[in-house]
Amino acid sequence: MAAITAAQPRSSKTESYVDNKRKEDIRQANINAARSVADAIRTSLGPKGMDKMISTASGEVIITNDGATILNKMEVLQPAAKMLVELSKSQDAAAGDGTTTVVVIAGALLKQCLSLLSHGIHPTVISDSLHKASTKAVDVLTAMAVPLELSDRESLVKSASTSLNSKVVSQYSTLLAPLAVDSVLSVVDPAKPDMVDLRDIKIVKKLGGTVDDTQLIKGLVFDKKASHAAGGPTRMENAKIAVIQFQISPPKTDIEQSIVVSDYTQMDRILKEERNYILGMIKKIKATGCNVLLIQKSILRDAVTDLSLHYLAKAKIMVIKDVERDDIEFITKTLNCLPIANIEHFRAEKLGHADLVEEVSIGDAKIVKVTGIKDMGRTTTVLVRGSNQLVIDEAERSLHDALCVVRCLVSKRFLIAGGGAPEIELSRQLGAWSKVLHGMEGYCVRSFAEALEVIPYTLAENAGLNPIAIVTELRNRHAQGEINAGINVRKGQITNILEENVVQPLLVSTSAITLATECVRMILKIDDIVNVRPNIHSRKANPTVKFQDIYGFTVEDNVDDVNVLNEAREKARQQGHLKTSLKSSSLDVCSQEQEGKVPPPQEMREGYKLSGNLKEG
């Protein structure tokens, strides 16, 4: 009786064991993949960080230490690792700077999470604790911040310089930082003082010279020369500028067709009509007083012909052709004019006015410069120069980061110290706060605090200093109340970073911590990866057409030639189409091919005749 009782199945209430091994493995794989991405760019952090040379599939070479650029060019396949690439893009969109910092912090947090998970703490508990810690961290940073006024140009320049000091073009920071500040301040709209649209700052790259030759231009710059055909003018004072979106060339038919002209008198008549058509357009343009034409690039037909350029030169109208469609909005905003889409709408009130439009030689190349624009919109242009394309591209990326830093200060007017000072102070204060918390939360917050030390540790490591000694000394200084003590990588010691003018916007640090925490919480919550593959049986394609694509003939063709059938079957096998799915029960051959049983040509032929047509698999 006792034996029978023992053999009965156990009650469901006592079945508490669940195999979580797969979930743990998936979570660990995700964390390790994301950490490997963070470790790849960790050496690029800080002013003494290393640069990466990226060679793309097309043979293009990029040299940069900008985190967002490096990750954007990396072909990351693992889904969790892709999240870190997206994280860097989010930081670039939110703050513009700190794209390496945010990924390094996320990597350090994931390392701490792995340790907490191994101690048996549930992922949800860790996730909630990280959220609390990041909210507290933002409050601590805000309390540390120093308010700033936009009239304090010197502080804005210091902040832009700090951003540029970690770039390849750091030696030019004294030139690029003031240039970035001036360009952002010139486009701030008094009606919306907290908003800056960086699309109002156009960066034009021109090969030649050095980065020292980079200049801010109050006006417009076109990276192309004026049209010289038929001796047209290349300099125009008191310019009246029109931006046109139509073509000054003979019209074409709406559909592609050819007209055959066999009679010379008819040919002369066509040419005469073309001349009259173009001349009529140019007379209308000249009647408005316009003397500079900006012609949008056309994809339908030639925007201008040699004949129209000849007549425009006779009329003393300066022509700049092939203006990109994307630039039209910026140009019209700058010139305070309207684009003209049709010759019938050409009016004097739609023109822009400038004191001077001239073609300028820069090294071997030429550019067109428009200056002295009347009623100019709130835009500005930066002409970036460099000895080679790699330097120019990196200068543009660095300048973009500096512009973003100034934009952050316009939208949130607070500065904090750099050099690892805020991270160590956060680590100290969160460590003290964790002792007040109860249960698992305290452990999780303490791990969060330890993870933030990765920034000063990495800064010291990349600068060739002893990271353990530096971070220990930094902790000691902060414990004594020196909240602005940070790592001075130039002197290789701990100093008051604010006095060294190493400052950054508050928004960069708060955004980095918030976004990194969000990303880590998301990775923690994932316990499985489900791969969804397309179902070949669900395709609703035309089976006869599909068959024709594979074999080169349809069922209705009734092909009898054995050699043709053999060739078709061999060709299909080489192209990998033998896995196409159709039922063999209906004498259709493709399913037999799928199983590796390819019927002889005679059976194929008989099968086609009997089945009449192919059925969907």
XYZ file of C-alpha atoms in Angstrom:
617
model
C 0.000 0.000 0.000
C 2.854 2.305 0.884
C 4.488 1.501 -2.462
C 1.316 2.456 -4.338
C 1.138 5.768 -2.501
C 4.780 6.533 -3.359
C 4.168 5.853 -7.050
C 1.385 8.459 -7.291
C 2.402 11.748 -9.081
C 3.527 14.554 -6.824
C 1.104 17.410 -6.139
C 1.498 20.471 -8.436
C 1.899 22.655 -5.351
C 5.262 21.089 -4.599
C 6.593 21.410 -8.175
C 8.622 24.555 -7.632
C 11.621 23.755 -9.845
C 11.727 25.622 -13.153
C 14.704 25.392 -15.489
C 15.947 28.978 -15.906
C 19.240 27.988 -17.514
C 18.245 29.155 -20.996
C 17.044 32.532 -19.703
C 20.299 33.039 -17.803
C 22.358 32.069 -20.847
C 20.453 34.481 -23.116
C 20.822 37.313 -20.602
C 24.532 36.608 -20.150
C 25.095 36.438 -23.926
C 23.319 39.779 -24.405
C 25.320 41.459 -21.640
C 28.652 40.095 -22.923
C 27.899 41.196 -26.498
C 26.964 44.726 -25.369
C 30.036 44.945 -23.121
C 32.324 43.973 -26.006
C 30.974 46.940 -28.012
C 31.595 49.254 -25.031
C 35.153 47.903 -24.589
C 35.869 48.488 -28.294
C 35.478 52.272 -27.993
C 36.576 52.691 -24.377
C 40.131 53.589 -25.426
C 38.768 56.607 -27.355
C 37.506 58.375 -24.207
C 39.061 61.663 -23.122
C 41.593 64.139 -24.502
C 44.356 61.505 -24.523
C 42.136 58.812 -26.040
C 43.216 56.834 -29.083
C 41.762 57.338 -32.578
C 40.170 54.625 -34.703
C 40.847 54.061 -38.389
C 37.703 52.739 -40.034
C 37.945 51.130 -43.461
C 34.543 50.730 -45.108
C 33.560 48.088 -47.685
C 33.729 50.714 -50.438
C 37.385 51.455 -49.599
C 36.667 54.743 -47.797
C 38.956 55.414 -44.812
C 37.779 57.426 -41.765
C 40.004 58.480 -38.849
C 38.002 59.566 -35.791
C 37.526 59.115 -32.057
C 33.889 60.211 -32.072
C 31.891 57.398 -30.446
C 28.769 57.871 -32.566
C 30.758 57.770 -35.832
C 32.746 54.659 -34.818
C 29.654 52.716 -33.744
C 27.649 53.870 -36.754
C 30.260 52.413 -39.105
C 30.608 49.130 -37.174
C 28.551 46.251 -38.594
C 27.090 44.932 -35.346
C 24.933 41.812 -35.773
C 23.956 40.805 -32.220
C 20.605 42.462 -31.326
C 21.638 43.548 -27.796
C 24.916 45.001 -29.109
C 22.887 46.956 -31.701
C 21.085 48.605 -28.781
C 24.368 50.218 -27.714
C 24.822 51.606 -31.240
C 21.305 53.081 -31.016
C 22.155 54.391 -27.541
C 25.077 56.350 -28.974
C 22.807 57.771 -31.703
C 20.263 58.818 -29.058
C 22.952 60.678 -27.094
C 24.095 62.347 -30.326
C 20.539 63.526 -30.997
C 19.848 64.624 -27.404
C 23.132 66.340 -26.524
C 25.522 66.017 -29.493
C 28.505 65.257 -27.240
C 29.295 62.456 -24.771
C 28.614 59.684 -27.306
C 31.617 57.652 -26.079
C 30.887 58.358 -22.398
C 27.311 57.041 -22.604
C 28.425 53.702 -24.089
C 31.287 53.282 -21.582
C 28.885 53.943 -18.653
C 26.390 51.423 -20.102
C 29.180 48.818 -20.385
C 30.224 49.374 -16.753
C 26.603 49.110 -15.542
C 26.162 45.835 -17.446
C 29.297 44.437 -15.790
C 27.867 45.271 -12.348
C 24.483 43.765 -13.335
C 26.209 40.496 -14.254
C 27.698 40.376 -10.753
C 24.309 41.124 -9.126
C 22.565 38.460 -11.220
C 25.172 35.879 -10.201
C 24.283 36.635 -6.557
C 20.679 35.661 -7.295
C 19.075 39.130 -7.393
C 16.078 39.238 -9.719
C 16.465 41.353 -12.921
C 13.292 43.347 -12.144
C 14.660 44.357 -8.732
C 17.949 45.454 -10.338
C 16.068 47.368 -13.062
C 13.888 49.302 -10.589
C 16.890 50.119 -8.402
C 18.854 51.438 -11.416
C 15.937 53.712 -12.279
C 15.868 55.141 -8.748
C 19.649 55.586 -8.757
C 19.638 57.434 -12.108
C 16.890 59.816 -10.885
C 18.922 60.523 -7.753
C 22.064 60.987 -9.887
C 20.368 63.655 -12.022
C 19.357 65.526 -8.823
C 22.954 65.392 -7.509
C 24.342 66.685 -10.837
C 21.815 69.533 -10.934
C 22.841 70.548 -7.404
C 26.519 70.618 -8.503
C 25.854 72.718 -11.628
C 26.837 76.363 -12.053
C 24.246 78.647 -13.750
C 25.299 80.398 -16.947
C 24.163 83.420 -18.973
C 24.442 83.552 -22.768
C 26.119 86.953 -22.445
C 29.055 85.158 -20.748
C 30.824 84.354 -24.031
C 34.027 83.268 -22.282
C 32.298 80.389 -20.445
C 30.632 79.239 -23.673
C 34.021 79.178 -25.426
C 35.553 77.178 -22.515
C 32.797 74.584 -22.822
C 33.229 74.280 -26.605
C 37.024 73.978 -26.131
C 36.564 71.095 -23.678
C 34.539 69.237 -26.313
C 37.177 69.887 -28.999
C 40.138 68.902 -26.792
C 39.331 65.212 -27.120
C 39.226 65.357 -30.940
C 41.847 64.771 -33.627
C 41.809 68.533 -34.385
C 42.321 69.512 -30.717
C 45.264 71.798 -31.601
C 42.830 74.055 -33.462
C 40.392 74.383 -30.531
C 41.368 78.049 -29.966
C 40.048 78.812 -33.478
C 37.080 76.433 -33.747
C 35.587 77.018 -30.252
C 34.936 80.803 -30.672
C 33.741 80.113 -34.215
C 31.187 77.559 -32.919
C 29.959 79.956 -30.197
C 29.576 82.890 -32.615
C 27.743 80.819 -35.208
C 25.215 79.421 -32.683
C 24.598 82.805 -31.043
C 24.024 84.393 -34.459
C 21.142 81.989 -35.256
C 19.343 82.156 -31.866
C 15.887 83.596 -32.425
C 14.846 86.089 -29.687
C 11.259 84.827 -30.050
C 12.440 81.284 -29.123
C 15.521 81.865 -26.951
C 15.755 78.220 -25.825
C 15.721 76.709 -29.325
C 18.570 76.403 -31.801
C 18.153 74.657 -35.161
C 21.607 73.530 -36.318
C 20.261 73.283 -39.889
C 20.545 77.089 -39.919
C 24.341 76.678 -39.735
C 25.661 75.365 -43.036
C 29.116 73.776 -43.057
C 30.847 73.937 -46.458
C 33.976 71.766 -46.865
C 36.714 72.799 -49.285
C 39.968 70.928 -49.815
C 43.180 72.960 -49.542
C 44.984 75.057 -46.942
C 44.861 73.994 -43.290
C 42.202 73.968 -40.569
C 43.585 77.400 -39.542
C 41.993 78.800 -42.715
C 38.488 77.813 -41.530
C 36.290 80.912 -41.365
C 32.807 82.049 -40.414
C 31.050 83.848 -43.265
C 28.097 86.158 -42.719
C 26.328 85.253 -45.921
C 26.294 82.377 -48.408
C 29.030 80.175 -49.867
C 28.586 77.896 -52.888
C 31.084 75.086 -53.333
C 31.126 75.612 -57.097
C 32.206 78.243 -59.574
C 29.996 80.584 -61.568
C 29.168 79.556 -65.118
C 31.883 80.859 -67.449
C 30.242 79.785 -70.707
C 29.997 82.567 -73.295
C 31.961 84.925 -71.028
C 29.318 85.459 -68.355
C 30.084 87.799 -65.423
C 31.799 86.360 -62.289
C 31.369 89.396 -60.034
C 28.206 91.380 -59.422
C 27.726 94.368 -57.119
C 24.247 95.431 -55.915
C 23.062 91.964 -56.807
C 19.404 91.083 -57.264
C 19.289 87.347 -56.789
C 16.623 84.925 -58.039
C 16.367 81.275 -56.971
C 14.648 79.451 -59.823
C 13.326 75.885 -59.942
C 12.482 75.759 -63.659
C 14.711 75.069 -66.667
C 15.964 77.664 -69.128
C 16.137 75.192 -71.994
C 13.864 74.040 -74.815
C 10.868 72.001 -73.622
C 10.745 68.244 -74.113
C 7.841 65.888 -74.650
C 6.234 64.458 -71.532
C 6.899 60.895 -72.646
C 10.065 59.416 -74.128
C 9.772 59.634 -77.893
C 11.781 60.822 -80.853
C 10.773 63.288 -83.588
C 12.298 62.729 -87.005
C 12.788 65.899 -89.056
C 13.701 65.320 -92.683
C 13.245 68.819 -94.132
C 15.880 71.534 -93.595
C 13.262 74.270 -93.457
C 11.451 72.425 -90.657
C 14.761 71.997 -88.802
C 15.488 75.717 -89.100
C 11.994 76.469 -87.864
C 12.507 74.249 -84.779
C 15.830 75.938 -83.956
C 14.279 79.363 -84.447
C 11.386 78.487 -82.123
C 13.869 77.230 -79.494
C 15.814 80.500 -79.719
C 12.645 82.582 -79.426
C 11.420 80.475 -76.476
C 14.698 80.905 -74.519
C 15.018 84.580 -75.482
C 11.462 85.259 -74.277
C 12.282 83.728 -70.867
C 15.499 85.723 -70.483
C 13.741 88.988 -71.425
C 11.188 88.360 -68.667
C 14.029 87.677 -66.176
C 15.933 90.798 -67.224
C 12.777 92.947 -67.008
C 12.604 92.405 -63.223
C 16.142 93.772 -62.782
C 17.542 90.347 -61.770
C 21.305 90.035 -62.366
C 22.214 86.812 -60.469
C 20.487 83.477 -61.131
C 20.708 80.446 -58.827
C 19.401 77.498 -60.843
C 18.272 74.307 -59.113
C 19.713 71.057 -60.422
C 17.227 69.359 -62.764
C 16.715 65.638 -63.278
C 14.141 65.926 -66.098
C 16.281 67.772 -68.611
C 19.216 70.182 -68.761
C 18.602 73.146 -66.470
C 20.516 75.377 -68.912
C 21.906 74.879 -72.414
C 24.833 76.538 -74.167
C 22.366 78.729 -76.048
C 20.626 79.921 -72.863
C 24.002 80.577 -71.162
C 25.045 82.628 -74.199
C 21.908 84.800 -73.986
C 22.272 85.156 -70.182
C 25.893 86.307 -70.641
C 24.716 88.865 -73.248
C 22.169 90.124 -70.707
C 24.985 90.473 -68.077
C 23.308 87.968 -65.730
C 25.604 85.911 -63.486
C 24.657 82.213 -63.390
C 25.306 79.641 -60.649
C 23.850 76.329 -61.768
C 23.352 72.870 -60.198
C 22.178 74.138 -56.816
C 21.086 71.090 -54.779
C 17.384 70.719 -54.006
C 18.171 70.240 -50.282
C 19.937 73.621 -50.143
C 17.015 75.641 -51.550
C 15.321 76.121 -48.167
C 18.552 77.348 -46.523
C 19.346 79.697 -49.445
C 15.871 81.275 -49.538
C 15.875 81.722 -45.749
C 19.292 83.409 -45.890
C 18.490 85.677 -48.839
C 14.984 86.377 -47.538
C 13.522 85.629 -50.957
C 11.088 83.128 -52.492
C 11.920 80.241 -54.851
C 10.374 80.723 -58.295
C 8.887 77.578 -59.832
C 7.624 79.020 -63.121
C 8.706 81.813 -65.457
C 5.176 83.257 -65.303
C 5.630 83.870 -61.536
C 8.899 85.764 -61.934
C 8.364 89.032 -59.976
C 10.765 91.640 -58.622
C 9.385 91.186 -55.079
C 10.534 87.544 -55.079
C 14.205 88.523 -55.472
C 16.877 88.663 -52.771
C 19.326 91.572 -52.491
C 23.045 91.536 -51.657
C 25.906 94.034 -51.891
C 28.305 91.628 -53.558
C 28.304 88.246 -55.285
C 31.738 87.186 -56.473
C 33.757 84.172 -57.489
C 36.775 83.694 -55.211
C 39.810 81.486 -55.811
C 40.784 79.237 -52.913
C 43.897 77.267 -53.748
C 43.243 75.387 -56.976
C 39.471 75.558 -56.662
C 36.917 78.377 -56.807
C 33.866 79.192 -54.714
C 31.093 81.775 -55.011
C 30.618 84.042 -52.003
C 27.489 86.157 -51.346
C 28.010 88.919 -48.758
C 26.190 92.025 -47.562
C 22.740 90.405 -47.787
C 19.902 92.832 -47.019
C 17.310 91.634 -44.449
C 19.319 88.434 -44.023
C 17.636 85.540 -42.242
C 19.057 84.042 -39.037
C 21.546 81.728 -40.721
C 25.305 81.522 -41.040
C 27.889 79.595 -43.064
C 31.170 78.024 -41.940
C 33.831 77.317 -44.571
C 35.991 74.407 -43.333
C 39.432 73.943 -44.898
C 41.945 71.126 -44.553
C 45.014 69.609 -46.179
C 43.259 66.316 -46.979
C 39.761 64.861 -46.977
C 40.274 62.889 -43.732
C 41.195 66.059 -41.814
C 38.292 68.027 -43.315
C 35.763 65.301 -42.417
C 37.058 65.027 -38.841
C 37.090 68.843 -38.495
C 33.444 68.892 -39.592
C 32.494 66.193 -37.046
C 34.403 67.990 -34.271
C 32.797 71.311 -35.173
C 29.372 69.653 -35.114
C 30.053 68.385 -31.572
C 31.160 71.875 -30.471
C 28.002 73.393 -31.998
C 25.895 70.798 -30.150
C 27.609 71.682 -26.842
C 26.766 75.370 -27.299
C 23.216 74.389 -28.308
C 22.914 72.385 -25.045
C 23.961 75.474 -23.073
C 21.372 77.591 -24.892
C 18.561 75.142 -24.054
C 19.710 74.301 -20.486
C 21.950 77.034 -19.111
C 24.049 75.146 -16.560
C 27.713 74.113 -16.552
C 29.435 71.390 -14.541
C 33.093 70.410 -14.181
C 34.646 67.800 -16.464
C 37.669 65.549 -15.914
C 35.744 62.798 -14.084
C 34.757 65.124 -11.207
C 30.948 64.736 -11.488
C 31.193 60.930 -11.802
C 33.333 60.557 -8.658
C 31.052 62.918 -6.725
C 28.022 60.912 -7.903
C 29.733 57.683 -6.878
C 30.462 59.089 -3.413
C 26.967 60.474 -2.796
C 25.125 57.437 -4.196
C 27.395 55.151 -2.122
C 26.369 57.050 1.027
C 22.698 56.960 -0.049
C 22.828 53.175 -0.615
C 23.580 52.651 3.096
C 20.245 54.276 3.975
C 18.240 52.012 1.639
C 16.902 48.643 2.773
C 17.157 45.194 1.257
C 18.375 44.485 -2.273
C 17.981 48.123 -3.382
C 21.003 49.153 -1.309
C 23.216 46.561 -3.044
C 22.017 47.604 -6.501
C 22.513 51.345 -5.878
C 26.001 50.685 -4.490
C 26.848 48.748 -7.694
C 25.521 51.685 -9.756
C 27.810 54.022 -7.771
C 30.831 51.758 -8.382
C 30.068 51.565 -12.113
C 30.324 55.361 -12.492
C 33.990 55.211 -11.438
C 34.748 53.735 -14.872
C 34.913 57.271 -16.369
C 37.775 58.680 -14.194
C 39.462 55.237 -14.282
C 39.385 55.183 -18.104
C 40.490 58.847 -18.373
C 43.548 58.082 -16.224
C 44.261 54.828 -18.067
C 44.099 56.490 -21.524
C 46.397 59.297 -20.321
C 49.059 56.777 -19.267
C 48.615 57.455 -15.532
C 48.205 54.930 -12.723
C 44.396 54.578 -12.642
C 44.167 52.962 -9.186
C 46.305 55.654 -7.536
C 44.512 58.481 -9.363
C 40.975 57.249 -8.567
C 41.905 56.610 -4.907
C 43.323 60.134 -4.593
C 40.233 61.523 -6.334
C 37.921 59.763 -3.880
C 39.967 61.155 -0.995
C 39.730 64.733 -2.323
C 35.966 64.479 -2.819
C 35.515 63.001 0.657
C 37.229 66.155 1.955
C 34.596 68.299 0.195
C 36.440 69.283 -3.031
C 33.530 68.513 -5.365
C 35.249 70.047 -8.424
C 38.486 68.036 -8.068
C 39.140 66.123 -11.294
C 41.885 64.556 -13.384
C 44.108 67.035 -15.177
C 45.514 64.818 -17.927
C 47.975 67.476 -19.123
C 49.651 67.800 -15.733
C 48.994 64.174 -14.786
C 47.566 65.026 -11.369
C 44.386 65.946 -9.475
C 43.455 69.648 -9.669
C 40.387 71.865 -9.398
C 38.980 71.294 -12.858
C 36.770 74.409 -12.898
C 39.876 76.591 -12.463
C 41.497 74.747 -15.388
C 38.503 75.745 -17.588
C 37.509 72.110 -18.212
C 33.721 72.451 -18.209
C 30.802 70.770 -19.974
C 27.042 71.345 -20.219
C 24.874 69.775 -17.533
C 22.635 68.315 -20.264
C 25.481 66.137 -21.623
C 26.065 64.394 -18.265
C 22.406 64.020 -17.241
C 21.469 62.731 -20.698
C 24.359 60.205 -20.683
C 23.375 58.724 -17.298
C 19.626 58.645 -18.068
C 20.022 57.068 -21.513
C 22.663 54.537 -20.381
C 20.418 53.417 -17.492
C 17.399 53.056 -19.801
C 19.402 50.925 -22.236
C 20.791 48.666 -19.471
C 17.312 48.203 -17.962
C 15.986 47.167 -21.352
C 18.781 44.604 -21.879
C 18.209 43.217 -18.360
C 14.507 42.608 -19.022
C 15.231 40.406 -22.073
C 15.212 36.689 -21.217
C 14.811 35.150 -24.670
C 15.560 35.859 -28.324
C 12.961 34.593 -30.813
C 14.063 34.410 -34.448
C 11.163 34.738 -36.886
C 11.839 33.389 -40.347
C 9.599 33.935 -43.384
C 7.271 31.010 -44.184
C 7.772 29.924 -47.785
C 4.335 28.251 -47.861
C 2.563 31.530 -47.136
C 3.668 33.200 -50.359
C 0.813 34.083 -52.703
C 2.866 34.390 -55.872
C 1.626 33.286 -59.287
C 2.881 29.686 -59.465
C 3.086 29.595 -63.276
C 5.219 32.722 -63.316
C 7.392 31.259 -60.546
C 7.831 28.086 -62.576
C 8.783 30.103 -65.636
C 11.372 32.042 -63.597
C 12.996 28.755 -62.589
C 12.801 26.592 -65.733
C 12.528 29.146 -68.543
C 9.194 27.839 -69.918
C 5.619 27.431 -68.676
C 3.490 24.292 -68.252
C 1.332 25.257 -71.219
C 4.382 25.190 -73.541
C 4.279 21.316 -73.525
C 8.035 21.008 -74.025
C 8.848 17.542 -75.405
C 12.576 17.842 -76.055
C 14.429 15.698 -73.491
C 17.613 17.760 -73.792
C 15.744 21.015 -73.093
C 14.145 19.470 -70.001
C 17.516 18.175 -68.800
C 19.179 21.572 -69.276
C 16.328 23.347 -67.469
C 16.555 20.986 -64.502
C 20.373 21.366 -64.276
C 20.146 25.162 -64.510
C 17.521 25.204 -61.730
C 19.761 23.045 -59.531
C 22.766 25.367 -60.038
C 20.699 28.430 -59.159
C 19.496 26.821 -55.918
C 15.838 26.613 -56.999
C 15.522 22.887 -56.316
C 14.149 23.635 -52.841
C 10.972 25.176 -54.274
C 7.926 23.547 -52.719
C 5.075 21.844 -54.529
C 3.220 18.582 -53.718
C 4.576 15.438 -55.387
C 1.187 13.690 -54.990
C -0.170 15.854 -57.829
C 2.719 14.778 -60.077
C 4.355 18.196 -59.669
C 8.093 17.815 -59.717
C 9.326 20.569 -57.421
C 8.580 18.802 -54.146
C 10.429 15.750 -55.418
C 13.352 18.002 -56.179
C 13.064 19.431 -52.658
C 13.553 15.931 -51.260
C 16.457 15.319 -53.611
C 14.457 12.986 -55.894
C 14.647 14.701 -59.262
C 12.517 12.766 -61.757
C 13.866 11.818 -65.184
C 12.973 14.140 -68.056
C 10.239 11.804 -69.385
C 8.453 11.812 -65.982
C 8.807 15.587 -65.787
C 7.152 15.950 -69.164
C 4.345 13.541 -68.347
C 3.837 15.241 -64.989
C 3.393 18.638 -66.610
C 0.849 17.337 -69.093
C -1.202 15.564 -66.443
C -1.252 18.307 -63.831
C -2.131 21.062 -66.294
C -0.700 23.731 -64.038
C 1.266 24.016 -60.835
C -0.321 24.367 -57.422
C 0.864 26.601 -54.626
C 2.926 24.926 -51.909
